[in-house]
Coordinates of C-alpha atoms in Angstrom, one line a residue:
X101 CA -99.5 -20.6 130.5
X102 CA -98.0 -17.5 128.9
X103 CA -95.0 -17.7 131.2
X104 CA -94.4 -21.3 130.3
X105 CA -94.8 -20.6 126.6
X106 CA -92.3 -17.7 126.8
X107 CA -89.9 -19.9 128.7
X108 CA -90.2 -22.6 126.1
X109 CA -89.6 -20.2 123.3
X110 CA -86.6 -18.7 125.1
X111 CA -85.1 -22.2 125.6
X112 CA -85.7 -23.1 122.0
X113 CA -84.0 -19.8 120.9
X114 CA -81.1 -20.5 123.2
X115 CA -80.7 -24.0 121.8
X116 CA -80.8 -22.7 118.2
X117 CA -78.2 -20.0 119.1
X118 CA -76.0 -22.6 120.7
X119 CA -76.3 -24.8 117.7
X120 CA -75.5 -21.9 115.4
X121 CA -72.5 -21.0 117.5
X122 CA -71.2 -24.5 117.4
X123 CA -71.6 -24.7 113.6
X124 CA -69.9 -21.3 113.3
X125 CA -67.0 -22.6 115.5
X126 CA -66.8 -25.8 113.4
X127 CA -66.8 -23.8 110.2
X128 CA -64.1 -21.5 111.6
X129 CA -61.9 -24.5 112.6
X130 CA -62.5 -26.0 109.2
X131 CA -61.5 -22.8 107.5
X132 CA -58.3 -22.8 109.6
X133 CA -57.3 -26.2 108.4
X134 CA -54.2 -26.1 106.1
X135 CA -56.0 -27.8 103.1
X136 CA -58.8 -25.3 103.2
X137 CA -56.5 -22.4 103.7
X138 CA -54.5 -23.4 100.6
X139 CA -57.6 -23.7 98.5
X140 CA -58.8 -20.3 99.6
X141 CA -55.4 -18.8 98.8
X142 CA -55.5 -20.5 95.4
X143 CA -58.9 -19.0 94.6
X144 CA -57.8 -15.5 95.7
X145 CA -54.6 -15.7 93.7
X146 CA -56.4 -17.1 90.6
X147 CA -59.0 -14.3 90.7
X148 CA -56.1 -11.7 91.0
X149 CA -54.3 -13.2 88.0
X150 CA -57.6 -13.4 86.0
X151 CA -58.2 -9.7 86.7
X152 CA -54.7 -8.6 85.7
X153 CA -54.8 -10.4 82.4
X154 CA -58.4 -9.2 81.7
X155 CA -57.3 -5.7 82.4
X156 CA -54.3 -6.2 80.1
X157 CA -56.4 -7.5 77.1
X158 CA -59.8 -5.8 77.6
X159 CA -58.5 -2.6 76.0
X160 CA -57.7 -4.4 72.7
X161 CA -61.1 -3.7 71.0
X162 CA -61.7 -0.5 73.0
X163 CA -58.7 1.7 72.8
X164 CA -58.1 2.0 69.0
X165 CA -61.7 3.1 68.4
X166 CA -61.7 5.3 71.5
X167 CA -58.4 7.0 70.6
X168 CA -59.6 7.5 67.0
X169 CA -62.7 9.3 68.3
X170 CA -60.5 11.5 70.4
X171 CA -58.4 12.3 67.4
X172 CA -61.5 13.0 65.3
X173 CA -62.8 15.4 68.0
X174 CA -59.5 17.3 68.1
X175 CA -59.3 17.4 64.3
X176 CA -62.9 18.8 64.1
X177 CA -61.9 21.4 66.7
X178 CA -58.8 22.5 64.7
X179 CA -60.9 22.5 61.5
X180 CA -63.4 24.9 63.1
X181 CA -60.6 27.2 64.4
X182 CA -58.5 27.3 61.2
X183 CA -60.7 28.2 58.2
X184 CA -59.1 28.2 54.8
X185 CA -60.2 27.7 51.2
X186 CA -61.5 24.3 50.0
X187 CA -58.4 23.3 47.9
X188 CA -55.9 23.9 50.7
X189 CA -58.2 22.0 53.1
X190 CA -58.4 19.1 50.8
X191 CA -54.6 18.9 50.5
X192 CA -54.0 19.3 54.2
X193 CA -56.7 16.9 55.2
X194 CA -55.1 14.1 53.1
X195 CA -51.7 14.6 54.6
X196 CA -53.1 15.1 58.0
X197 CA -55.1 11.9 57.8
X198 CA -51.9 9.9 57.1
X199 CA -50.1 11.6 59.9
X200 CA -53.0 11.0 62.2
X201 CA -53.0 7.2 61.4
X202 CA -49.3 7.0 62.0
X203 CA -49.7 9.0 65.2
X204 CA -52.6 6.7 66.3
X205 CA -50.5 3.6 65.7
X206 CA -47.6 5.0 67.8
X207 CA -50.0 6.0 70.6
X208 CA -51.6 2.6 70.7
X209 CA -48.2 0.8 70.7
X210 CA -46.8 3.0 73.5
X211 CA -50.0 2.6 75.5
X212 CA -50.0 -1.2 75.2
X213 CA -46.3 -1.4 76.1
X214 CA -46.3 1.0 79.0
X215 CA -47.8 -1.6 81.4
X216 CA -45.2 -4.2 80.6
X217 CA -42.3 -1.7 80.6
X218 CA -43.2 -0.4 84.1
X219 CA -43.7 -3.9 85.3
X220 CA -40.3 -4.8 84.0
X221 CA -38.7 -1.9 85.9
X222 CA -40.5 -2.6 89.2
X223 CA -40.2 -6.4 89.3
X224 CA -36.6 -6.5 90.7
X225 CA -37.8 -4.2 93.6
X226 CA -41.1 -6.0 94.2
X227 CA -39.3 -9.4 94.3
X228 CA -36.9 -8.2 97.0
X229 CA -39.8 -6.6 98.9
X230 CA -41.8 -9.8 98.8
X231 CA -38.9 -11.8 100.1
X232 CA -38.6 -9.5 103.0
X233 CA -42.3 -9.1 104.1
X234 CA -44.0 -12.3 102.8
X235 CA -46.6 -12.8 100.1
X236 CA -49.9 -11.6 101.5
X237 CA -49.2 -7.8 102.0
X238 CA -47.7 -7.4 98.5
X239 CA -50.7 -9.2 97.0
X240 CA -53.0 -6.7 98.8
X241 CA -50.9 -3.8 97.6
X242 CA -51.1 -5.1 94.0
X243 CA -54.9 -5.5 94.2
X244 CA -55.3 -2.0 95.6
X245 CA -53.2 -0.4 92.9
X246 CA -55.0 -2.4 90.2
X247 CA -58.4 -1.3 91.6
X248 CA -57.4 2.4 91.4
X249 CA -55.9 2.0 88.0
X250 CA -59.1 0.4 86.7
X251 CA -61.2 3.2 88.1
X252 CA -58.9 5.8 86.5
X253 CA -59.2 4.0 83.1
X254 CA -62.9 3.9 83.4
X255 CA -63.2 7.7 83.8
X256 CA -60.2 8.9 81.7
X257 CA -61.0 11.4 79.0
X258 CA -57.6 12.0 77.4
X259 CA -54.5 10.1 76.3
X260 CA -52.3 11.2 79.2
X261 CA -54.8 9.9 81.8
X262 CA -55.1 6.6 79.9
X263 CA -51.3 6.3 79.8
X264 CA -51.1 7.0 83.6
X265 CA -53.7 4.4 84.3
X266 CA -52.1 1.8 82.1
X267 CA -48.7 2.4 83.7
X268 CA -50.2 2.2 87.2
X269 CA -51.6 -1.2 86.3
X270 CA -48.1 -2.4 85.6
X271 CA -47.1 -1.3 89.1
X272 CA -49.9 -3.3 90.6
X273 CA -49.2 -6.3 88.4
X274 CA -45.5 -6.4 89.5
X275 CA -46.7 -6.9 93.1
X276 CA -49.9 -9.0 92.5
X277 CA -48.6 -11.4 89.9
X278 CA -45.3 -12.1 91.5
X279 CA -46.6 -12.5 95.1
X280 CA -49.5 -14.6 93.9
X281 CA -47.5 -17.2 92.0
X282 CA -44.8 -17.2 94.8
X283 CA -47.6 -17.8 97.4
X284 CA -48.8 -20.8 95.5
X285 CA -45.3 -22.2 95.3
X286 CA -44.8 -21.6 99.0
X287 CA -48.1 -23.2 100.1
X288 CA -47.9 -26.2 97.8
X289 CA -44.5 -27.7 98.7
X290 CA -45.1 -31.2 97.3
X291 CA -44.0 -31.2 93.7
X292 CA -47.0 -32.8 92.0
X293 CA -49.5 -30.6 94.0
X294 CA -47.4 -27.5 93.2
X295 CA -47.5 -28.3 89.5
X296 CA -51.3 -28.9 89.6
X297 CA -51.9 -25.6 91.5
X298 CA -49.7 -23.6 89.2
X299 CA -51.4 -25.2 86.2
X300 CA -54.8 -24.0 87.6
X301 CA -53.4 -20.5 87.9
X302 CA -52.1 -20.6 84.4
X303 CA -55.5 -21.7 83.2
X304 CA -57.0 -18.5 84.8
X305 CA -54.3 -16.4 83.2
X306 CA -55.1 -17.9 79.8
X307 CA -58.9 -17.5 80.3
X308 CA -58.4 -13.8 81.3
X309 CA -56.2 -13.0 78.3
X310 CA -58.5 -14.8 75.7
X311 CA -61.9 -13.9 77.0
X312 CA -61.2 -10.2 77.7
X313 CA -61.3 -8.9 74.1
X314 CA -64.8 -10.2 73.4
X315 CA -65.9 -9.2 76.9
X316 CA -64.6 -5.7 76.5
X317 CA -65.8 -5.4 72.9
X318 CA -69.4 -6.4 73.6
X319 CA -69.8 -4.2 76.7
X320 CA -68.1 -1.3 74.9
X321 CA -70.5 -1.7 72.0
X322 CA -73.7 -1.8 74.0
X323 CA -72.9 -0.1 77.3
X324 CA -70.0 2.3 76.7
X325 CA -66.3 2.5 77.6
X326 CA -66.7 2.7 81.4
X327 CA -68.8 -0.4 82.0
X328 CA -66.1 -3.1 81.3
X329 CA -63.6 -1.3 83.7
X330 CA -66.3 -0.7 86.4
X331 CA -67.2 -4.5 86.4
X332 CA -63.5 -5.5 86.7
X333 CA -62.9 -2.9 89.4
X334 CA -65.8 -4.3 91.5
X335 CA -64.4 -7.9 91.1
X336 CA -61.0 -6.6 92.2
X337 CA -62.5 -4.9 95.2
X338 CA -64.3 -8.1 96.2
X339 CA -61.1 -10.1 95.9
X340 CA -59.2 -7.6 98.0
X341 CA -61.9 -7.8 100.8
X342 CA -61.7 -11.6 100.7
X343 CA -57.9 -11.4 101.1
X344 CA -58.3 -9.1 104.1
X345 CA -61.0 -11.2 105.8
X346 CA -59.7 -14.7 105.2
X347 CA -55.9 -14.4 105.1
X348 CA -55.6 -11.3 107.3
X349 CA -52.3 -10.1 106.0
X350 CA -51.5 -7.6 108.7
X351 CA -52.0 -10.1 111.6
X352 CA -50.5 -13.2 109.9
X353 CA -46.7 -12.9 110.2
X354 CA -45.8 -16.5 109.8
X355 CA -42.7 -15.7 107.8
X356 CA -41.0 -13.6 110.4
X357 CA -38.6 -16.4 111.3
X358 CA -38.0 -17.6 107.8
X359 CA -34.6 -17.0 106.1
X360 CA -33.9 -14.1 103.8
X361 CA -34.3 -15.2 100.1
X362 CA -31.5 -15.2 97.6
X363 CA -31.0 -11.8 95.9
X364 CA -32.4 -11.6 92.4
X365 CA -29.0 -10.8 90.8
X366 CA -27.7 -14.1 92.1
X367 CA -30.7 -15.9 90.7
X368 CA -30.1 -14.3 87.3
X369 CA -26.6 -15.7 87.0
X370 CA -27.7 -19.2 88.1
X371 CA -27.3 -21.1 84.7
X372 CA -30.4 -23.3 85.3
X373 CA -32.7 -20.5 86.2
X374 CA -31.3 -18.4 83.3
X375 CA -32.2 -21.1 80.9
X376 CA -35.7 -21.3 82.2
X377 CA -36.1 -17.5 82.2
X378 CA -34.9 -17.4 78.6
X379 CA -37.4 -20.1 77.6
X380 CA -40.3 -18.2 79.2
X381 CA -39.4 -15.1 77.2
X382 CA -38.9 -16.8 73.9
X383 CA -42.1 -18.9 74.1
X384 CA -44.2 -15.8 74.7
X385 CA -42.7 -13.7 71.9
X386 CA -45.2 -15.1 69.2
X387 CA -48.2 -14.2 71.4
X388 CA -46.8 -10.8 72.3
X389 CA -45.9 -9.9 68.8
X390 CA -49.0 -11.3 67.1
X391 CA -51.6 -9.5 69.3
X392 CA -50.8 -6.0 68.0
X393 CA -50.2 -7.0 64.4
X394 CA -52.5 -9.9 63.5
X395 CA -55.7 -7.8 63.2
X396 CA -54.3 -5.6 60.5
X397 CA -53.0 -8.6 58.6
X398 CA -56.3 -10.4 58.8
X399 CA -58.1 -7.3 57.5
X400 CA -55.7 -6.9 54.6
X401 CA -55.3 -10.5 53.5
X402 CA -58.6 -12.2 54.3
X403 CA -60.9 -9.2 54.7
X404 CA -61.9 -10.3 58.1
X405 CA -64.8 -8.7 60.0
X406 CA -64.5 -7.0 63.4
X407 CA -66.0 -9.9 65.2
X408 CA -63.5 -12.3 63.5
X409 CA -60.6 -10.2 64.6
X410 CA -62.0 -10.0 68.1
X411 CA -62.7 -13.7 68.5
X412 CA -59.7 -15.2 66.7
X413 CA -57.9 -16.0 70.0
X414 CA -60.9 -17.2 71.9
X415 CA -60.9 -20.9 70.6
X416 CA -57.2 -21.1 71.7
X417 CA -58.3 -21.2 75.3
X418 CA -59.4 -24.8 75.1
X419 CA -56.1 -26.2 73.8
X420 CA -54.3 -24.1 76.4
X421 CA -56.3 -25.8 79.2
X422 CA -55.7 -29.1 77.5
X423 CA -51.9 -28.4 77.5
X424 CA -52.0 -27.5 81.2
X425 CA -54.0 -30.7 82.0
X426 CA -51.7 -33.0 80.0
X427 CA -48.5 -31.5 81.5
X428 CA -49.8 -31.8 85.0
X429 CA -50.7 -35.5 84.4
X430 CA -47.5 -36.3 82.7
X431 CA -45.4 -34.5 85.3
X432 CA -47.1 -36.6 88.0
X433 CA -46.0 -39.8 86.3
X434 CA -42.7 -38.7 84.8
X435 CA -41.4 -35.8 86.8
X436 CA -37.9 -36.2 85.4
X437 CA -39.1 -35.1 81.9
X438 CA -40.2 -31.6 82.7
X439 CA -37.5 -30.2 80.4
X440 CA -38.8 -32.4 77.6
X441 CA -42.3 -31.1 77.9
X442 CA -41.0 -27.5 77.7
X443 CA -38.8 -28.3 74.7
X444 CA -41.7 -30.0 72.9
X445 CA -43.9 -27.0 73.6
X446 CA -41.3 -24.6 72.0
X447 CA -41.1 -26.8 68.9
X448 CA -44.9 -26.7 68.6
X449 CA -44.9 -22.9 69.1
X450 CA -42.2 -22.6 66.4
X451 CA -44.0 -24.8 63.9
X452 CA -47.4 -23.1 64.5
X453 CA -45.9 -19.6 64.1
X454 CA -44.3 -20.5 60.8
X455 CA -47.7 -21.7 59.4
X456 CA -49.7 -18.6 60.2
X457 CA -48.8 -16.7 57.0
X458 CA -50.0 -19.6 54.9
X459 CA -53.6 -19.3 56.3
X460 CA -56.1 -17.8 53.8
X461 CA -59.3 -18.0 55.9
X462 CA -60.5 -17.4 59.4
X463 CA -61.0 -21.1 60.0
X464 CA -57.5 -22.0 58.8
X465 CA -56.0 -19.4 61.1
X466 CA -57.6 -20.9 64.2
X467 CA -55.4 -24.1 64.0
X468 CA -51.9 -22.4 64.3
X469 CA -53.2 -20.0 67.0
X470 CA -54.4 -23.0 69.0
X471 CA -51.0 -24.6 68.4
X472 CA -49.2 -21.6 69.8
X473 CA -51.4 -21.5 73.0
X474 CA -51.1 -25.3 73.4
X475 CA -47.3 -25.0 73.2
X476 CA -47.2 -22.1 75.7
X477 CA -49.2 -24.1 78.1
X478 CA -46.7 -26.9 77.9
X479 CA -43.7 -24.6 78.5
X480 CA -45.3 -22.6 81.3
X481 CA -46.8 -25.5 83.2
X482 CA -43.5 -27.5 83.0
X483 CA -41.1 -24.6 83.8
X484 CA -42.8 -22.5 86.4
X485 CA -42.7 -25.3 89.0
X486 CA -39.1 -26.0 87.9
X487 CA -38.2 -22.5 89.1
X488 CA -39.5 -23.2 92.6
X489 CA -37.7 -26.6 92.6
X490 CA -34.4 -25.0 91.6
X491 CA -34.7 -22.5 94.4
X492 CA -35.4 -25.3 96.8
X493 CA -32.4 -27.3 95.8
X494 CA -29.8 -24.6 94.9
X495 CA -30.8 -21.6 97.0
X496 CA -33.1 -20.7 99.9
X497 CA -36.8 -21.7 99.7
X498 CA -38.2 -18.1 99.4
X499 CA -39.8 -17.5 96.0
X500 CA -40.5 -13.8 95.6
X501 CA -37.3 -13.0 93.6
X502 CA -37.4 -16.1 91.4
X503 CA -41.0 -15.4 90.3
X504 CA -40.2 -11.7 89.9
X505 CA -37.5 -13.0 87.5
X506 CA -40.2 -15.1 85.7
X507 CA -42.5 -12.0 85.5
X508 CA -39.5 -10.0 84.0
X509 CA -39.2 -12.7 81.4
X510 CA -42.9 -12.3 80.4
X511 CA -42.6 -8.5 80.6
X512 CA -39.7 -8.4 78.2
X513 CA -41.7 -10.1 75.5
X514 CA -44.8 -8.0 76.1
X515 CA -42.9 -4.7 76.3
X516 CA -41.2 -5.4 73.0
X517 CA -44.3 -6.7 71.2
X518 CA -46.4 -3.6 70.6
X519 CA -43.3 -1.5 69.6
X520 CA -40.9 -3.9 67.9
X521 CA -43.5 -6.1 66.0
X522 CA -45.0 -3.2 64.1
X523 CA -41.6 -2.0 62.9
X524 CA -40.6 -5.5 61.8
X525 CA -43.9 -5.9 59.8
X526 CA -43.4 -2.4 58.3
X527 CA -39.8 -3.0 57.3
X528 CA -39.7 -6.7 56.5
X529 CA -43.3 -8.0 56.3
X530 CA -45.7 -10.2 58.3
X531 CA -44.3 -13.4 56.8
X532 CA -40.8 -12.7 57.9
X533 CA -42.0 -11.8 61.4
X534 CA -43.6 -15.2 61.9
X535 CA -40.8 -17.2 60.4
X536 CA -38.3 -15.4 62.6
X537 CA -40.4 -16.1 65.8
X538 CA -40.8 -19.7 64.8
X539 CA -37.1 -20.2 64.1
X540 CA -36.1 -18.6 67.5
X541 CA -38.4 -21.0 69.4
X542 CA -37.2 -24.1 67.5
X543 CA -33.5 -23.1 68.0
X544 CA -33.9 -22.4 71.7
X545 CA -35.7 -25.7 72.5
X546 CA -32.4 -27.8 72.6
X547 CA -31.1 -25.4 75.4
X548 CA -33.6 -27.1 77.8
X549 CA -31.5 -30.3 77.6
X550 CA -29.4 -28.4 80.1
X551 CA -32.2 -29.1 82.7
X552 CA -32.4 -32.9 82.1
X553 CA -30.5 -33.7 85.3
X554 CA -32.3 -31.3 87.5
X555 CA -34.3 -34.0 89.1
X556 CA -31.1 -35.6 90.5
X557 CA -30.3 -32.4 92.5
X558 CA -30.5 -32.4 96.3
X559 CA -31.4 -29.5 98.6
X560 CA -29.0 -26.8 99.3
X561 CA -27.5 -26.1 102.7
X562 CA -29.4 -23.0 103.7
X563 CA -30.6 -21.3 106.8
X564 CA -33.8 -23.3 106.6
X565 CA -31.8 -26.3 107.9
X566 CA -31.6 -24.5 111.2
X567 CA -35.4 -24.4 111.4
X568 CA -35.9 -28.1 110.7
X569 CA -34.6 -30.3 113.5
X570 CA -34.5 -34.0 113.4
X571 CA -37.6 -34.4 115.6
X572 CA -39.8 -32.3 113.3
X573 CA -42.1 -33.9 110.8
X574 CA -41.1 -32.8 107.3
X575 CA -43.6 -30.7 105.4
X576 CA -43.6 -31.0 101.6
X577 CA -40.9 -31.9 99.1
X578 CA -38.2 -29.6 100.3
X579 CA -38.2 -30.5 103.9
X580 CA -38.6 -34.2 103.2
X581 CA -35.5 -34.1 101.0
X582 CA -33.6 -32.3 103.7
X583 CA -34.5 -34.9 106.2
X584 CA -33.5 -37.7 103.8
X585 CA -30.2 -36.0 103.1
X586 CA -29.4 -35.8 106.8
X587 CA -30.2 -39.4 107.4
X588 CA -28.1 -40.3 104.3
X589 CA -25.1 -38.3 105.6
X590 CA -25.4 -40.2 108.9
X591 CA -25.4 -43.5 107.1
X592 CA -22.6 -42.5 104.6
X593 CA -24.5 -42.1 101.4
X594 CA -26.2 -39.3 99.4
X595 CA -30.0 -38.8 99.1
X596 CA -29.4 -37.7 95.5
X597 CA -28.9 -41.3 94.5
X598 CA -26.4 -43.9 95.6
X599 CA -25.0 -44.3 92.0
X600 CA -23.5 -40.8 92.0
X601 CA -21.0 -39.0 94.2
X602 CA -22.1 -35.9 96.0
X603 CA -20.6 -32.9 94.3
X604 CA -21.7 -29.6 95.6
X605 CA -21.5 -26.6 93.3
X606 CA -20.8 -22.9 94.2
X607 CA -24.4 -22.4 95.1
X608 CA -24.4 -25.2 97.6
X609 CA -26.5 -27.6 95.5
X610 CA -25.8 -30.9 93.9
X611 CA -24.1 -30.7 90.5
X612 CA -25.0 -33.7 88.4
X613 CA -22.7 -33.0 85.5
X614 CA -19.5 -33.0 87.6
X615 CA -20.8 -36.0 89.5
X616 CA -21.3 -38.0 86.3
X617 CA -17.9 -37.0 85.0
X618 CA -16.2 -38.1 88.2
X619 CA -18.2 -41.3 88.3
X620 CA -17.1 -42.3 84.8
X621 CA -13.4 -41.7 85.6
X622 CA -12.9 -42.9 89.2
X623 CA -14.3 -45.7 91.4
X624 CA -15.6 -44.5 94.7
X625 CA -15.3 -46.3 97.9
X626 CA -17.6 -43.8 99.5
X627 CA -19.2 -40.4 98.9
X628 CA -17.0 -37.5 97.9
X629 CA -17.6 -33.9 98.7
X630 CA -16.1 -31.1 96.7

C-alpha cells in the first residue's frame, strides 16, 4: 500500500513538473514574440528615462538647502578660528553674508548645468558608438553609470564630490537617453506605432521631471538627503538587471549585419533635421530658464511658501500627457500635419511664457506653466518621430546619431538655463526674460513650414536595400516604402506619388520642392531622375 501511494505521489509530482515545464516553455516562447519583446523594451527604456529625469530634478529642493548648510558649517568653523572684536565681526559678517549668497547662487547654477554640459560634450561620441554597436549595450552602460553617480550623490559630503556625481550623471544620460529613444525608433518601424511609443516615453520623461521635486523634498524633509538617491539607485539597479536578463545585450548581436549609420556631422547639415533640432532647443528654453529662476521670483512677488515653489510644476504633468495623447491621435489620422502640430505647440509656449510675469497669485501661475508643458508635448511628440522618418527617407535607418543630435538640442537649452537665465534676470529683469523666450518661440514657429512636404519623401538608396530582397516580407514603414519604390520603378512610376516627378537630392532622398517647381514648368511624359 505504501509503495503504491509513493508511486502515485511520484507520478503526480512528475505530471505537475511536466505541466510547469510546459507552461515555462510557453511563457518563454511568448516572451520571445516580437510584440512582447517590443513592449518589454519600451518598459525598460521608459523606466530609464524616468530615472534620468528624476535624478536631474530631484536635487531642486535638496541642493540649495544642503549647500547652505555646508556654507554655514564652514563659516562657523572660520568664525571659531579667527576671533576679533565685535564691531569688526559685525562689518565682516554682513559683507561675508552677501558674498556667501552670491557664491551659493554660482555654485548651484554650475552644479545644475554640469550634467547638461557634459552630456552635450559626450553626445556626439555616444551617438557614433551607438550606431556601431547597437542600442542595448550603450543602454546598459548608461544605467550602470547612472547607478554609480546616484550612489555617489547619496553619500557625498562636499561640493566637489557633488559636482563629480552630477557630471557623471551627464555621462550616463548621454548613453541611456540616446540609446533608449533610438531603440524605440528602431523597434517600432510603423509610423503611427512609433509616434505612440515615443509619446509614452515622453510621458515618462515629463512625469520624472515634474514629480521629482516634491518626491525629493518630502523624503529629504523626513528621511534625510541620502534616502531619495538610494531609492532611485535601487530602481536603476532593478532596471539594469531586467535589461540583462530579458534583452541579453551581450548575446544578442542582431545588428551585426546592419549598415553603418550616417555620421552626426552629416545629419547636422541636413536642412530638415537642422530645423527639427532647432525647434527642440527653442521650445525647451522656457522650461530650462524658468526652473532656476521662478522660485526666487515667486518668493519676491507673491510671497509664496516653500511647498508652493516645490509644487508649482506638478499640475503641468496632466496637460503634458494630454498634449502627448492628442498629438498621437491626430498624427494617426493626419500624419502629413506633424509640422503644424509642432508650430502650434511653439506658439502656445510663446504665448504662455509672455503671460507668466502678469500672474499675481499661485493659482494664476499654474495656467501658463500648464500651457508651456502642453506646448512642449505637442512639439516633442510631433518632431521626435519626424527625426526617425527623415533618417529613413534621406539617410540610413540607424538612429543613434540622430537622437544624439536631439539630445544635444535639449542639452543646449538646459546647459544655458542655470547660468544664462540668472544673468538675464539680474541685468534685465524677470519680465524681459519671459518676453524674450516667448518671442523666440513665436518667431521660430514659421520655420517648421519647411517640413510641410516631408510626408511626400521616399526612402533613400542605402545599404539597407541590399539586405531587403524582393522575396522578403517588408517589416514596418521603411521596408514597405522600399518595396513599393522598387515595384514602382519596374512599372515606370514613383512611390512618392504619381503627380510629382522623382527628384533625388544630394542625400539620395526625394526633394519635394524641386519636384513641385519642375512640375509647374514642364509636362512630363514619364518620371525624371536628377
